[in-house]
């Protein structure tokens, strides 16, 4: 699971009102090399919940120099875009789980794919 | 329309006239695609085919996504008029005079074909030498797709053996297992078929076997100079592939036409007929409306993608659905029942600044999707999630487009009928979409009826357009025992609080999926 995906996910357990963001508990994290596409990163940034991204990167110990807030004029800042690219797409949780912040329910991540299926009583 | 144009020189550019076959329902997509991507001129549609001229590079032409097969046009003409009363000798004579034409035409066409093959080969070797990735997995072959290396399609196309064709209704389950037929057998098929449906389906084992036989074949190909352009236009070995349809097929069968043409060509050009391993294949299409001759430019259809390992939905349809969604840079696109990820991959290759999330409930499908994504080198932008389409773990109004091929089969993974689940699935799709977001779904004609009933039932706004749509929808419905079931579901669902009220219908298109048809529907989410 990449942090770009994590940024979009929310807990949908019945009754939960604040299921976002999910806490990451990783047991295996990998950093892969992914081709850098500055245009793509640029376009995705405005769609992200920036604080969630920073928090998640922190939880994984991969925050490095990612700023707590978006820098102005980031479109032209190649350095910054590279940092974002790394955190969004290169850091990957292979094994672990995602935890609902409200209910505590844990959703496992296996082989890089989070399993967010609910049981009958949770739906 | 009489058009014998093979090559035209316009200033610096060299226009070449091609034609492509297209599945039913795909023609308009193809027409748009050739105009947009290849600046095509003189675009002309005939049933099942699109003819066009373009000066784009052959690599770009081979990159077309909505086409089945690609041919170099040899001749297009009015139908070969014959009646059943014509004697065989007269028939042969008519065929010869109408189809053979003059020597120079043939030689010129073959020169063009040869040049195009050279260009294809050149781009292929350019990719090989510049390729630093090497072979990642056993079975992937030496060509990898990179942004600049899209030209590598041809290599894997020429190499692969396995082919699938025709999905039958029972086979169309979530797994979408497909029947495999040998590529060469298909070439000898003389059945009347206007549209061709072929997909590649590789299992890991097949791929490994393929590589072994591929490397052997590669050697053979080089030896036979199959990949190599023609040394000269003398001593060319050829084979005629003929398809006849309509009333003409009663006067002269495909075999007869092939024989006459074969003999005629041999005489005219001194070429030798070779049924097993010809250098050149001549395709002849004869119908009541036209006669069309061409030379295939690739051994495998363009519809067989080199970047997809195991397909579910046919790539051409997947691409068409993605194009309907009008994906913009920065878009987040979700496929809530992604299966092996065909739609996501086609969409991601076309729209390079958008990100894609595939959701599926089945581990097996997700595993294949994962492999497909890695094979296509799209791990950066295409991601996977295990979840139910009835309960998407995504916030409301967080997605810009939803593109989905709903499984047609009776069996759903929870062993409940798809028709029962449709309202909830739709409701989730609608919920996650932003206002202005697009929904593109592929359904069976039956489910389409249900879809229209569901949406026209809950929509409280001005009916107008919608009413017409639902009426045509009902007309299109297959009358079967399940209709009773559908009306039962409708009455029960009207009691549920359905929130599918903000989806506004844009268009519905019928497409051929092989043995069955599907309907693609496009909706836009409007403010409540």
Tab-separated table of C-alpha atoms in Angstrom, chain A residues 2 4-5 7-12 20 34-35 37 39-40 43-44 47-49 88-89 111-118 123, chain B residues 147 329-332 334 352-355 357 361 366-367 370 379-381 383-388 391-395 399-400:
chain	number	residue	atom	x	y	z
A	2	UNK	CA	1.409	3.326	-1.041
A	4	UNK	CA	-1.103	7.916	-2.124
A	5	UNK	CA	-3.698	5.179	-1.577
A	7	UNK	CA	-4.504	9.252	1.672
A	8	UNK	CA	-7.809	8.245	0.065
A	9	UNK	CA	-8.892	5.527	2.474
A	10	UNK	CA	-11.375	5.844	5.285
A	11	UNK	CA	-12.883	3.426	7.759
A	12	UNK	CA	-16.487	2.633	6.945
A	20	UNK	CA	-10.214	9.216	8.579
A	34	UNK	CA	9.528	4.400	-9.183
A	35	UNK	CA	9.951	6.515	-12.286
A	37	UNK	CA	6.803	11.903	-13.193
A	39	UNK	CA	3.658	16.431	-13.899
A	40	UNK	CA	1.779	13.660	-12.160
A	43	UNK	CA	-1.340	17.372	-10.285
A	44	UNK	CA	-1.902	15.086	-7.333
A	47	UNK	CA	-5.926	16.559	-4.175
A	48	UNK	CA	-4.066	15.317	-1.125
A	49	UNK	CA	-4.777	15.755	2.525
A	88	UNK	CA	3.743	9.129	-2.137
A	89	UNK	CA	4.886	6.391	-4.463
A	111	UNK	CA	1.410	-8.397	0.026
A	112	UNK	CA	0.966	-4.668	-0.279
A	113	UNK	CA	-2.811	-4.806	-0.622
A	114	UNK	CA	-5.015	-3.576	2.212
A	115	UNK	CA	-8.067	-5.694	2.996
A	116	UNK	CA	-10.946	-3.446	3.913
A	117	UNK	CA	-13.723	-6.006	3.758
A	118	UNK	CA	-16.180	-5.652	6.576
A	123	UNK	CA	-21.467	-3.138	7.429
B	147	UNK	CA	7.515	5.895	-22.131
B	329	UNK	CA	-4.626	15.189	-15.343
B	330	UNK	CA	-4.851	14.915	-11.564
B	331	UNK	CA	-7.979	12.778	-11.687
B	332	UNK	CA	-8.540	10.003	-9.200
B	334	UNK	CA	-11.730	4.106	-9.287
B	352	UNK	CA	-0.390	9.640	-17.718
B	353	UNK	CA	-1.085	12.248	-15.057
B	354	UNK	CA	-4.018	10.580	-13.345
B	355	UNK	CA	-4.054	7.935	-10.634
B	357	UNK	CA	-7.462	2.610	-7.757
B	361	UNK	CA	-13.282	-8.704	-3.449
B	366	UNK	CA	-6.247	-9.015	-7.221
B	367	UNK	CA	-3.198	-11.211	-7.569
B	370	UNK	CA	-1.039	-6.983	-9.316
B	379	UNK	CA	2.940	0.589	-10.111
B	380	UNK	CA	3.436	4.306	-9.706
B	381	UNK	CA	-0.073	5.246	-10.666
B	383	UNK	CA	-2.991	0.753	-6.988
B	384	UNK	CA	-5.128	-2.011	-5.561
B	385	UNK	CA	-7.463	-2.516	-2.664
B	386	UNK	CA	-9.433	-5.446	-1.362
B	387	UNK	CA	-12.938	-4.327	-0.542
B	388	UNK	CA	-16.562	-4.782	-1.515
B	391	UNK	CA	-19.098	-0.748	0.848
B	392	UNK	CA	-16.284	1.336	-0.580
B	393	UNK	CA	-13.826	2.578	2.044
B	394	UNK	CA	-13.625	5.964	0.384
B	395	UNK	CA	-14.977	9.273	1.596
B	399	UNK	CA	-13.342	10.426	-6.725
B	400	UNK	CA	-13.346	12.109	-10.129
